[in-house]
XYZ file of C-alpha atoms in Angstrom:
629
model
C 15.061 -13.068 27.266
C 16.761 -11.178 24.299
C 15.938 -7.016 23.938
C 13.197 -7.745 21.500
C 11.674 -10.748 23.355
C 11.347 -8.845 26.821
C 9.763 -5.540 24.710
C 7.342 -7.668 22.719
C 6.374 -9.631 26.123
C 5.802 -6.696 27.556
C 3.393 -5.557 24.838
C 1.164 -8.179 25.034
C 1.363 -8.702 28.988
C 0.465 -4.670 29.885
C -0.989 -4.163 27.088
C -2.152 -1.056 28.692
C 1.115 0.282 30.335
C 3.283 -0.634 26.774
C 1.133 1.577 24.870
C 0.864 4.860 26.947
C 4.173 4.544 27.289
C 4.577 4.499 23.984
C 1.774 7.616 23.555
C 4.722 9.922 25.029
C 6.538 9.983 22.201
C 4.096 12.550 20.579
C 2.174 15.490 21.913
C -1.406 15.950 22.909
C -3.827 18.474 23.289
C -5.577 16.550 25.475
C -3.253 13.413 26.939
C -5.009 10.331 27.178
C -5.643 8.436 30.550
C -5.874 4.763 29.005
C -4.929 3.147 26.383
C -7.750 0.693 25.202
C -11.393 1.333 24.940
C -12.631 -2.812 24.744
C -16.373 -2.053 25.416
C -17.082 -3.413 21.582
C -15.613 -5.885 20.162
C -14.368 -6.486 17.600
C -14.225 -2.471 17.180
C -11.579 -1.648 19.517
C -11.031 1.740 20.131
C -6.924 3.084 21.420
C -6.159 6.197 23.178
C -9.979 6.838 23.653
C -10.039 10.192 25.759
C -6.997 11.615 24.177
C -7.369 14.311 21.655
C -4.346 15.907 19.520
C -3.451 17.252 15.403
C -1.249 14.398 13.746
C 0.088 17.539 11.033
C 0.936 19.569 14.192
C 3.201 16.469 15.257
C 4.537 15.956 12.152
C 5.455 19.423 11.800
C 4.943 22.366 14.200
C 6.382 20.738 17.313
C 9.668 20.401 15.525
C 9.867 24.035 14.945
C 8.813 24.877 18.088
C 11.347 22.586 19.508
C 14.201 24.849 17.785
C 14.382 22.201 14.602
C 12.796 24.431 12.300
C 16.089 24.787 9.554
C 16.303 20.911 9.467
C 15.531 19.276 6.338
C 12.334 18.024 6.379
C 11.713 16.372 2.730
C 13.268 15.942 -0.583
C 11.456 16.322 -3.579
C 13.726 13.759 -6.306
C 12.531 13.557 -9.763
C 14.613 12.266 -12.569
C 11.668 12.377 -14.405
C 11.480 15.706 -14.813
C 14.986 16.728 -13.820
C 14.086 18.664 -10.987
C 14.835 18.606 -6.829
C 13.341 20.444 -4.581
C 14.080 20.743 -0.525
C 11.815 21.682 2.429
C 12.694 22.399 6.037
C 10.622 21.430 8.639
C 9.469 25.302 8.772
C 9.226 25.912 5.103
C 6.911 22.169 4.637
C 5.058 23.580 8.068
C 4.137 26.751 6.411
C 3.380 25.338 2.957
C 0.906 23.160 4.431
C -0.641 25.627 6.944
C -1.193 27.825 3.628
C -2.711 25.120 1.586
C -5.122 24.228 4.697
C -5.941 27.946 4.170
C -6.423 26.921 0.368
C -9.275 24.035 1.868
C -10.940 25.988 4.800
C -11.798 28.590 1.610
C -13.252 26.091 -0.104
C -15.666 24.965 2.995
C -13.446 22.269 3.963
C -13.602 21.351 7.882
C -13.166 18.386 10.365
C -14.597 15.439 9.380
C -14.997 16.249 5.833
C -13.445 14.336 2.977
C -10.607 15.821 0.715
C -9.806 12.844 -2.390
C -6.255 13.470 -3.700
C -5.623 12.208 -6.934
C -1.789 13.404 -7.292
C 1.605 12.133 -8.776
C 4.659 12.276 -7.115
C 5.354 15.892 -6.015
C 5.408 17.598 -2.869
C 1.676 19.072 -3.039
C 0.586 15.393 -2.576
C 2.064 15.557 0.573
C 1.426 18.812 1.173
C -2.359 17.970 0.526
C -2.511 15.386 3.373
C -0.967 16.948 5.634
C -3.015 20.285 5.435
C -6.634 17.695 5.436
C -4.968 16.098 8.772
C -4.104 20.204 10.193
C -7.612 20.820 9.473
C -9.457 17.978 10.963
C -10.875 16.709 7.752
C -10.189 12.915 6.194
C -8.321 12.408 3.642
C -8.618 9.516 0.917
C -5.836 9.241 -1.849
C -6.062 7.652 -4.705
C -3.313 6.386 -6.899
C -2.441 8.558 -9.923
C -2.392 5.032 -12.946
C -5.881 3.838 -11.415
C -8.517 4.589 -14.693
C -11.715 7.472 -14.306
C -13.993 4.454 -13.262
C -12.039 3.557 -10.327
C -11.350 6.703 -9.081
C -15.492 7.367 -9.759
C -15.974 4.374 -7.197
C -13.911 5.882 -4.376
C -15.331 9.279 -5.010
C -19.146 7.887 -4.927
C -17.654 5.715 -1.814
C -15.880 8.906 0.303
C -18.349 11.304 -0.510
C -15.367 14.476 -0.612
C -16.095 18.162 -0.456
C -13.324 18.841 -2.913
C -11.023 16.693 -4.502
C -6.987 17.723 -4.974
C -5.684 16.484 -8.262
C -2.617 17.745 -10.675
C -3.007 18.512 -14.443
C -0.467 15.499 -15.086
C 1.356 12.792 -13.880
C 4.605 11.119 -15.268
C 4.971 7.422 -15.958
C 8.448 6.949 -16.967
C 8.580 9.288 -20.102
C 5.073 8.941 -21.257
C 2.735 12.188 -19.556
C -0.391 11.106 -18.740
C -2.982 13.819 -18.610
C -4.837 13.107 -14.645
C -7.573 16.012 -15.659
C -9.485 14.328 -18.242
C -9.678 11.079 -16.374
C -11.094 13.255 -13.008
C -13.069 14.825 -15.107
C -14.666 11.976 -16.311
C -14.929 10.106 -12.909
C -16.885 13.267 -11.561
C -19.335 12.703 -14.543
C -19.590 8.511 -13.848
C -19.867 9.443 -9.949
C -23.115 10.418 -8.651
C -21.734 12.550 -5.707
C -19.971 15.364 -6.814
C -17.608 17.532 -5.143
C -17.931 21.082 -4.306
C -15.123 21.796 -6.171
C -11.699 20.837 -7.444
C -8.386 22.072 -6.835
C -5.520 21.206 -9.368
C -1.709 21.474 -9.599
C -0.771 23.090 -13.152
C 2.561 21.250 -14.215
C 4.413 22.651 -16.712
C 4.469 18.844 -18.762
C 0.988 19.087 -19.548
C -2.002 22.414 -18.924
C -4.893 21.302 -17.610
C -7.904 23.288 -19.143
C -9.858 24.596 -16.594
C -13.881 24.776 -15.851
C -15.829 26.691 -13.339
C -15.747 24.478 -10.258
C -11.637 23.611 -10.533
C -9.724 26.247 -8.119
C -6.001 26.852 -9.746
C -3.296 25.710 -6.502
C -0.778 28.239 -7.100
C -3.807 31.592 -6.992
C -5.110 29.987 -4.525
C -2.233 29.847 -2.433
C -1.403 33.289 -3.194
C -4.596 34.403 -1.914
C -5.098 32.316 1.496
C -4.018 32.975 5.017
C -2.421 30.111 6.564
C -5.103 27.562 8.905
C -4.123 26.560 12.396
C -4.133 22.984 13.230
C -7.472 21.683 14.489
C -7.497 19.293 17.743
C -9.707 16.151 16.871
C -10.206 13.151 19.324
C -7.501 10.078 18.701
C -10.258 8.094 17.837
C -11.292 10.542 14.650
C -10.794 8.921 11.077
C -7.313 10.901 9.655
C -7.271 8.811 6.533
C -9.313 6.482 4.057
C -7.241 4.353 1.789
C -9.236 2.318 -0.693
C -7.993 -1.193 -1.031
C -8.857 -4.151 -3.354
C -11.577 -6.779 -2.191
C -12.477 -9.753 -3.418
C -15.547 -8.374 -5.041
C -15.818 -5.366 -7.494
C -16.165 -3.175 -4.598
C -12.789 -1.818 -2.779
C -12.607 -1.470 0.714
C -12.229 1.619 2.481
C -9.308 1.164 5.199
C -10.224 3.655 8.179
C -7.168 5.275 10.004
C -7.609 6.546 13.105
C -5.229 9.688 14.816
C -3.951 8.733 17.541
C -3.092 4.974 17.688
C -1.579 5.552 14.054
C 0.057 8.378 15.357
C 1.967 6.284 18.391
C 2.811 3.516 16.586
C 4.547 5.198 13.492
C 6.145 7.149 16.097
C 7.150 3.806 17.933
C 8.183 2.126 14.854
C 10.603 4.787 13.124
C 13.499 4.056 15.705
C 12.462 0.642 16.894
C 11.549 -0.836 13.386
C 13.357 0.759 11.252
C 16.016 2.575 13.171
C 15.863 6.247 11.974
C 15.477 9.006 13.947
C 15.350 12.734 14.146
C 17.864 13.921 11.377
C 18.262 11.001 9.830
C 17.300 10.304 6.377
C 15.124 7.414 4.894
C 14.431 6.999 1.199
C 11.239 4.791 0.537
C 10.726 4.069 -2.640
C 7.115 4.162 -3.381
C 4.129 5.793 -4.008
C 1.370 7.858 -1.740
C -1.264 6.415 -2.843
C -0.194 2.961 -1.009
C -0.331 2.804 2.175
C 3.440 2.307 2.322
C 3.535 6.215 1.160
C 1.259 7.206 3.825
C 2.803 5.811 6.438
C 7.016 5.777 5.441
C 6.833 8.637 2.996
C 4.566 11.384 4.382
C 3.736 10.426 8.296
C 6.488 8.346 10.100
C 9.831 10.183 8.941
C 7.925 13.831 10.340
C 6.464 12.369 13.027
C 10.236 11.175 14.132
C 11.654 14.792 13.239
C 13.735 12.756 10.175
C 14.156 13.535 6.473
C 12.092 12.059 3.972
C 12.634 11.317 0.112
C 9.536 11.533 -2.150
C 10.811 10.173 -5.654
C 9.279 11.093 -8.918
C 10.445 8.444 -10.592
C 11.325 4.314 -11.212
C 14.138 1.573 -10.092
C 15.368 1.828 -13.986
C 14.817 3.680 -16.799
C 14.642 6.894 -15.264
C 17.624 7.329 -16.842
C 19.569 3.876 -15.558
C 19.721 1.591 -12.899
C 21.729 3.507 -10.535
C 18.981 6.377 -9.743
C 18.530 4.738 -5.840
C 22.410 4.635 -5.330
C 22.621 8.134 -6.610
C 19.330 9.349 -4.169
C 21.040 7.660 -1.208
C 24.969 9.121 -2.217
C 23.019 13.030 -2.539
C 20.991 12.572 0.675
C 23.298 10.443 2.883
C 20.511 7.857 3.391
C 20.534 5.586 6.541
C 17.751 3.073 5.488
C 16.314 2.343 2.000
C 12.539 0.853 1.790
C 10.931 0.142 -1.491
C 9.495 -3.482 -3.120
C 11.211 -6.726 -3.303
C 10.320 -5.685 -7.249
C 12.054 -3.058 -7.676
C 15.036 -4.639 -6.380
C 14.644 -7.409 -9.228
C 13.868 -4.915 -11.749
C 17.808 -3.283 -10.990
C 19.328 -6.709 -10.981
C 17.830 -7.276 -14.015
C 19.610 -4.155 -15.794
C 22.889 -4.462 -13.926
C 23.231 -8.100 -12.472
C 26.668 -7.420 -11.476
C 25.952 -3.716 -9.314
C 28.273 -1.957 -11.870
C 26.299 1.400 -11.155
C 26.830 0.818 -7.304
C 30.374 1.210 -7.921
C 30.187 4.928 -9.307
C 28.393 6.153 -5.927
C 29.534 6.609 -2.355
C 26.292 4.740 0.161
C 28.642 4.543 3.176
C 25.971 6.180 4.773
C 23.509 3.208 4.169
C 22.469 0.599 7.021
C 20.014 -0.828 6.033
C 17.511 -2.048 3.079
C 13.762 -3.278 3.981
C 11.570 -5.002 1.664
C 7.515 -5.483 2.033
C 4.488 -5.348 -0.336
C 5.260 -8.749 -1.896
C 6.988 -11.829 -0.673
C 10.962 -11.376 -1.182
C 12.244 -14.057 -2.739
C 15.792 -15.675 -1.661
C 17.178 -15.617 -4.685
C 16.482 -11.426 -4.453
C 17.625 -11.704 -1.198
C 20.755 -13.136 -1.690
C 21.734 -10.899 -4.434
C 20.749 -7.549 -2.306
C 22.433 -8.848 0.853
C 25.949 -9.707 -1.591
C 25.594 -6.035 -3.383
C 25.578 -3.881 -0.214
C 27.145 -6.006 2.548
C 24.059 -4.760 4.711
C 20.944 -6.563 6.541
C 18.531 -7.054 3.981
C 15.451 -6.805 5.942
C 11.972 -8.287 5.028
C 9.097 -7.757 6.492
C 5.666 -7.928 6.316
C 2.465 -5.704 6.713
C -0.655 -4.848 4.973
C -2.875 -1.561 3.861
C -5.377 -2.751 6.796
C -2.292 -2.977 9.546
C -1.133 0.376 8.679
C 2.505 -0.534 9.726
C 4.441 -3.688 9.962
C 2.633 -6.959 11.525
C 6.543 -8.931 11.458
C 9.914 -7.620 11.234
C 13.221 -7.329 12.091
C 13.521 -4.952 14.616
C 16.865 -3.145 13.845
C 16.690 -0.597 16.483
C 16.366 -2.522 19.270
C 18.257 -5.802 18.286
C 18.646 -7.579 14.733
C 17.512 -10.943 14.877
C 18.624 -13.886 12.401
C 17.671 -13.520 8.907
C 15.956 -16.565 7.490
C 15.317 -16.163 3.987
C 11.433 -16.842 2.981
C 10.712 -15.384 6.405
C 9.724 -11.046 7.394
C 11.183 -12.704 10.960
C 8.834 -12.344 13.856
C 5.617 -10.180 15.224
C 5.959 -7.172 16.114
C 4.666 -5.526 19.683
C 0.974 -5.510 19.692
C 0.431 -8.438 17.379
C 0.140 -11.607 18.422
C 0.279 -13.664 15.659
C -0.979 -17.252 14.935
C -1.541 -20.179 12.184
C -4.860 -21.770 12.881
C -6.269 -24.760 10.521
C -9.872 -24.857 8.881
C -11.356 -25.955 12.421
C -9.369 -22.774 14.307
C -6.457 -24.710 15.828
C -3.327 -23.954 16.573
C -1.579 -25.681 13.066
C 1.521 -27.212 14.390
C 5.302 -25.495 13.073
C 5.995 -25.878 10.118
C 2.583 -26.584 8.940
C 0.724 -24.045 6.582
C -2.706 -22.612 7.557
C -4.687 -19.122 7.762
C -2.400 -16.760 9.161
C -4.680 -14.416 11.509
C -3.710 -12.021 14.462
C -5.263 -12.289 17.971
C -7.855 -9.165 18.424
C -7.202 -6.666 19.910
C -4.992 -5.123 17.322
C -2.603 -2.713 18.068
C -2.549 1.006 17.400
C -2.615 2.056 13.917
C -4.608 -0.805 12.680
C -7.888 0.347 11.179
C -10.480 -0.082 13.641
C -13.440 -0.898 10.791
C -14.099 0.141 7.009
C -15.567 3.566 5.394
C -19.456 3.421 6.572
C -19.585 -0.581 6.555
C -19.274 -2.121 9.857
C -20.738 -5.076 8.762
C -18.190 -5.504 5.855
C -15.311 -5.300 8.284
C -16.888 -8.344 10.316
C -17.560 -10.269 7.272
C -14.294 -9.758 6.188
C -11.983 -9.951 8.441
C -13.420 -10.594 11.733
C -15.916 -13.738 11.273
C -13.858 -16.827 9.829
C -12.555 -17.545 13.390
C -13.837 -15.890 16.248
C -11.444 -13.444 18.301
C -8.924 -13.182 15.590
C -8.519 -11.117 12.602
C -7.836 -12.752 9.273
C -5.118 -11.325 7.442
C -6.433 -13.501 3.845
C -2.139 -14.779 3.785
C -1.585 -18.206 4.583
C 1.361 -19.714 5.550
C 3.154 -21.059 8.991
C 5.277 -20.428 11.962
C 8.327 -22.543 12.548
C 9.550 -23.652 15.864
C 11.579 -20.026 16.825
C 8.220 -18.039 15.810
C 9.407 -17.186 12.729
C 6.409 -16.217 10.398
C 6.291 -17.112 7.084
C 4.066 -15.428 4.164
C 3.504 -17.869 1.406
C 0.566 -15.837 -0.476
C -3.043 -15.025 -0.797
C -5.603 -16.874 0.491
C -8.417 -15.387 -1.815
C -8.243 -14.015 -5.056
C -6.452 -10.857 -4.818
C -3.014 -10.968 -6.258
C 0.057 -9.089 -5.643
C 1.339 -7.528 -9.074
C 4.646 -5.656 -7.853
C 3.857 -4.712 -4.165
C -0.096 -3.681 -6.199
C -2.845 -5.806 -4.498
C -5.566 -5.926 -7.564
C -8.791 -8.027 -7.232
C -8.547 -11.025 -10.455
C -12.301 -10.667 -9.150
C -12.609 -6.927 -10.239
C -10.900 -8.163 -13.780
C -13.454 -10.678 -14.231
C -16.032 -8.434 -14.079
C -14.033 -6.282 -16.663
C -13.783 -9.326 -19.173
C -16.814 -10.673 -18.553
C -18.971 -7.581 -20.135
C -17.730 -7.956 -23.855
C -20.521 -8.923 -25.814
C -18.327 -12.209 -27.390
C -17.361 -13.725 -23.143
C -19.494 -16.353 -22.385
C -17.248 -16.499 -19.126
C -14.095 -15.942 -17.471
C -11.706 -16.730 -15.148
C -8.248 -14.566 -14.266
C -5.453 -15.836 -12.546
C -1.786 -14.546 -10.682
C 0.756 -16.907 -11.990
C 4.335 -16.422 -10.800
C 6.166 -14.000 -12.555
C 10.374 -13.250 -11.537
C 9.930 -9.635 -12.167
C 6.729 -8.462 -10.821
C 6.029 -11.520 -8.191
C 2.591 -12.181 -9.661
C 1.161 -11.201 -13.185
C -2.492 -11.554 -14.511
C -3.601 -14.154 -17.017
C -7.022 -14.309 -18.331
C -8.612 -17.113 -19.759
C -12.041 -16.618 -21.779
C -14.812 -19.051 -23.213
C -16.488 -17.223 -26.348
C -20.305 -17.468 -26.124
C -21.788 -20.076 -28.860
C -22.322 -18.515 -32.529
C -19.209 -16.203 -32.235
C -17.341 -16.323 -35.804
C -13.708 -16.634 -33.568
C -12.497 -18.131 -36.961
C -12.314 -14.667 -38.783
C -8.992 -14.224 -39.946
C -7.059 -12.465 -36.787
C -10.339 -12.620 -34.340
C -8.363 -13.940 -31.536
C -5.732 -10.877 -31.412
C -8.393 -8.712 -31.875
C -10.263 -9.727 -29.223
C -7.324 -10.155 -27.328
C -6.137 -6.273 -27.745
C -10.060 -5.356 -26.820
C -9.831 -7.115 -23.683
C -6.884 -6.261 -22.370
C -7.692 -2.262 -23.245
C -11.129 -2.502 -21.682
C -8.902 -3.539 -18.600
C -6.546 -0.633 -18.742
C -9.315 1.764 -19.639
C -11.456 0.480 -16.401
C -9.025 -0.570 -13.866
C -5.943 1.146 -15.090
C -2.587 0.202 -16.556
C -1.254 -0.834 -12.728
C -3.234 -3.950 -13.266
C -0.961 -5.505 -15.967
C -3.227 -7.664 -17.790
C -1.703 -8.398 -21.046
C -2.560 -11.582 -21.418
C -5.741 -13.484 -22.444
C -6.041 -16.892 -23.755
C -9.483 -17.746 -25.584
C -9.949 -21.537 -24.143
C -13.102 -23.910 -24.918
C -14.315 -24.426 -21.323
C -13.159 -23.908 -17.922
C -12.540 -26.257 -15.093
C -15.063 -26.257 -12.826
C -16.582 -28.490 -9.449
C -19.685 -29.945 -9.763
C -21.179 -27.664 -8.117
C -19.957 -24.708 -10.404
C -17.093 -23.372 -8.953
C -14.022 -22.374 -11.489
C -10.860 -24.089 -10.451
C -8.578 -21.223 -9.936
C -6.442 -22.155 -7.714
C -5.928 -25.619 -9.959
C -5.561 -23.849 -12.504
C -2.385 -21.074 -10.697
C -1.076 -24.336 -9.735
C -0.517 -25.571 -13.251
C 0.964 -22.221 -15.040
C 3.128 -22.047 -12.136
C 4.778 -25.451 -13.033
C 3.400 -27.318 -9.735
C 1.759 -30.836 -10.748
C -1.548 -30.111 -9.197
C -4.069 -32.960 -7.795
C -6.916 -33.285 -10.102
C -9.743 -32.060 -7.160
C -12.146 -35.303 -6.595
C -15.347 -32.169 -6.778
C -14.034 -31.903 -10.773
C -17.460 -31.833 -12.965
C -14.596 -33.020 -15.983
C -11.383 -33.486 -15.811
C -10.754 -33.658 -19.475
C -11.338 -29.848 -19.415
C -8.246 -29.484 -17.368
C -6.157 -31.777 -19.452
C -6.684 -29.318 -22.664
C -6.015 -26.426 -20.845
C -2.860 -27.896 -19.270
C -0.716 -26.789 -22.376
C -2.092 -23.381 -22.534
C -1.586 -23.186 -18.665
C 2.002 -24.514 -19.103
C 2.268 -22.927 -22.458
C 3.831 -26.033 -24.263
């Protein structure tokens, strides 16, 4: 057997033994004496008599270890023309201040902290001091609109929430405390109070429950870290559903704690002093767990960018964050990648900065096409690795596992499962699908560490979901197939969230969005290919009967409404600028819109007409419109 083939055996034949192995690369309070509390299923519970402080791993035990002066993050933002750097002491105290800043404000374990933040240290800062103290964090991404963030408020139920009085978007400011304000008047459980970030780009004006960060700070004494069982929530991260409603991913301490810890040299090959630059945002759950948790956990540097691929000034911004910060491995989204190819096809701003010091790129949050591939690989003369995870997994479900061997890259393919997961294609019946062959790709239960172990308050969600479509196994909603070496390979959704630029948005939650104006008689929206982004959205309306849509310029009008109601309710991440006014919509007899006809179509494939169509002559005058000829 090869390195990786004897490790991942040995994962899933001592399960037990792997992972408390494993367990010793972080310290406990209390050191657990098993690995696997089974007594449930499906809610499996790891490291079940083990209690520890994930912050105090990330950060104090490094200074205590004599590592206190090494660099701990960099704050990068072209967007503002500022850099900042932390040592592992100077990020340790910062947080152990700001946990100060939360105890004042009656925060403790178990209570919920929502950050609502842009792409500064504090962010950071903020989740780390909720995980010192015990208490659950939930962040929300800075572009999602007041309604959204409303619905995860009402959802998490937070004590205080941490917010900023702006956040930057390439060169346009975008105010965050009128939108938080507003979501605390839509949501019907308020917080306690608010704490917010002035930035000099933008004041926020301030009312009696909002705490100013910096006198705060000034005032508090720092918090000690709190020891909480493994099995305590550390983190929920909200993620799209197929219905309105997101889904609060639980995180647990412990088992999310091993396996980042596992995964930083094994996965991704960085350890302590080492630097890795990914490319995202914190309120994914790539930025939880490669920006914020993983790199301190392993005693590494991290690089938390304020800013984008391009346009922030040019196309060379990554080159110049890797040349500045000797960079060892780069992770970002396979969009992001075609976004700089797209400014400078032929890597002329590579040229004008040293990256000797970079091994490695990964790529996740989308599927990475082989044309983006190629290109990447040609550029930097390094393994382009893909690979493939999810907000529920936590960290990566297939990979290539450059710290322990690298394994042939197939292009189409994030390579093969990772320890812990044993991962399978089953057909609609629950068999085995044979290589090759596409099919439901699901993961035998139990998960490994780090995978969330149920939703927010809804049990019964997380069965429905994910564990009740085939019995035993959890259903990842990808399809796709393994081929014959047990390679897996992601061909897309299975339901009808879509991936717009490493963003999972619900078309579902879009619907609903369309489907209030007064003139929609009904909707459908769609993710059709797109080379940038990987998907876009495309909505399609039917106007309800006695609507004058022959008014001179009705159409764009409409079409401008639509797509703002869209911004304004699920935010401008969800990139719906497109709406097509249509006479009907394809449909089975039995009611059902034809959507994934329909993506078939505007993606250029020549789709069966389904025998269940109520008329098919519906779907011959959208065709051009879907194709639009």
């Amino acid at each position: 057997m090869t390195a990786y083939e004897e490790i991942f055996r040995s994962s899933v034949d001592d399960r037990e033994g792997f992972w408390l192995r494993a367990a010793d690369g972080i310290d406990w309070d209390v050191a657990p004496t098993r690995a696997l509390d089974e007594s449930k299923p499906p809610f499996y519970r790891w490291f079940p008599d083990g209690e520890l402080n994930v912050a105090r791993n990330a950060l104090d035990r490094h200074v205590d270890a004599g590592n206190g002066d090494r660099t701990a993050l960099v704050y990068d933002s072209p967007v503002t023309g500022s850099r900042r750097t932390y040592t592992y002491a100077e990020l340790r105290d910062e947080v152990a201040l700001f946990a100060g800043v939360l105890r004042d404000q009656g925060v403790g374990h178990g209570d919920r902290v929502v950050v609502y933040m842009p792409m500064v240290p504090e962010a950071a800062i903020a989740m780390l001091a909720c995980a010192r103290l015990g208490a659950v964090h939930s962040v929300v991404f800075g572009g999602f609109a007041a309604k959204e963030l409303a619905v995860r408020i009402d959802d998490a139920g937070p004590k205080v929430v941490v917010s900023a009085s702006c956040g930057i978007e390439g060169k346009r400011v975008i105010e965050y405390k009128p939108l938080l304000d507003r979501a605390i008047e839509l949501s019907d459980r308020k917080p306690d109070s608010t704490v917010i970030l002035q930035r000099e780009q933008a004041t926020a004006t301030m009312g009696p429950t909002d705490v100013d960060w910096a006198e705060a700070v000034a005032r508090a004494t720092p918090a000690d870290p709190v020891p909480v069982k493994a099995t305590d929530p550390l983190y929920v991260l909200y993620t799209s559903g197929t219905t309105g409603k997101p889904k609060g991913v639980v995180r647990d301490s412990g088992g999310y704690a091993v396996a980042l810890a596992w995964s930083m040299p094994n996965i991704y090959d960085v350890g302590p002093g080492e630097t890795i630059f990914t490319a995202s945002d914190v309120g994914w759950v790539v930025g939880h767990s490669y920006i914020v948790y993983a790199p301190l956990l392993a005693g590494a540097t991290t690089v938390l960018y304020e800013g984008k691929p391009v346009g922030t000034p040019d196309a060379g911004q990554f080159w110049r964050v890797v040349q500045e910060n000797g960079v060892k491995s780069v992770f970002t989204a396979p969009t992001a990648f075609r976004a700089i190819k797209k400014e400078d096809p032929k890597g002329e701003f590579l040229g004008q900065y040293d990256v000797s010091s970079l091994q490695y790129l990964f790529l996740a949050g989308e599927r990475l096409d082989p044309e983006t591939l190629r290109w990447a690989s040609e550029l930097l003369d390094i393994p382009v690795i893909d690979h493939w995870w999810q907000t529920e997994t936590g960290w990566p479900i297939a990979a290539n596992p450059a710290g322990i061997e690298l394994l042939e890259i197939k292009p189409g393919s994030p390579t093969r499962a990772m320890p812990g997961w044993d991962v399978q294609v089953l057909d609609e019946r629950g068999n085995p699908a044979e290589p090759g062959v596409d099919g439901a790709i699901v993961a035998k239960l139990p998960l490994p560490p780090g995978a969330f172990p149920t939703l927010w308050n809804d049990d019964e969600r997380y069965v429905s979901s994910y564990m009740s479509a085939f019995e035993g196994y959890y259903l990842t909603g990808d399809g796709g197939h393994l081929d014959a070496d047990g390679y897996v390979f992601v061909m897309g959704r299975t339901d009808d969230v879509i991936n717009v630029a490493g963003h999972r948005l619900s078309t579902g939650g879009m619907e609903e969005v369309l489907a209030a104006h007064p003139d929609v008689a009904e909707c459908a929206v769609i993710g059709v290919a797109d080379t940038m982004k990987g998907q876009i959205p495309r909505g399609f309306v039917v106007l309800k009967s006695g609507v004058d849509s022959d008014a001179e310029d009705y159409e764009d009008g409409l079409r401008t409404e639509l797509v703002q109601m869209v911004r304004d309710q699920i935010g401008a991440v969800a990139s719906l600028k497109d709406v097509a006014v249509v006479p009907a919509l394809p449909k089975t007899r039995s009611g059902k819109i034809l959507r994934k006809t329909m993506r078939g179509i505007a993606d250029g494939v020549e789709e069966p007409v389904p025998s269940t169509i109520d008329d098919a002559s519906v779907l011959d005058t959208l065709r051009p419109v879907l194709r639009r000829e």
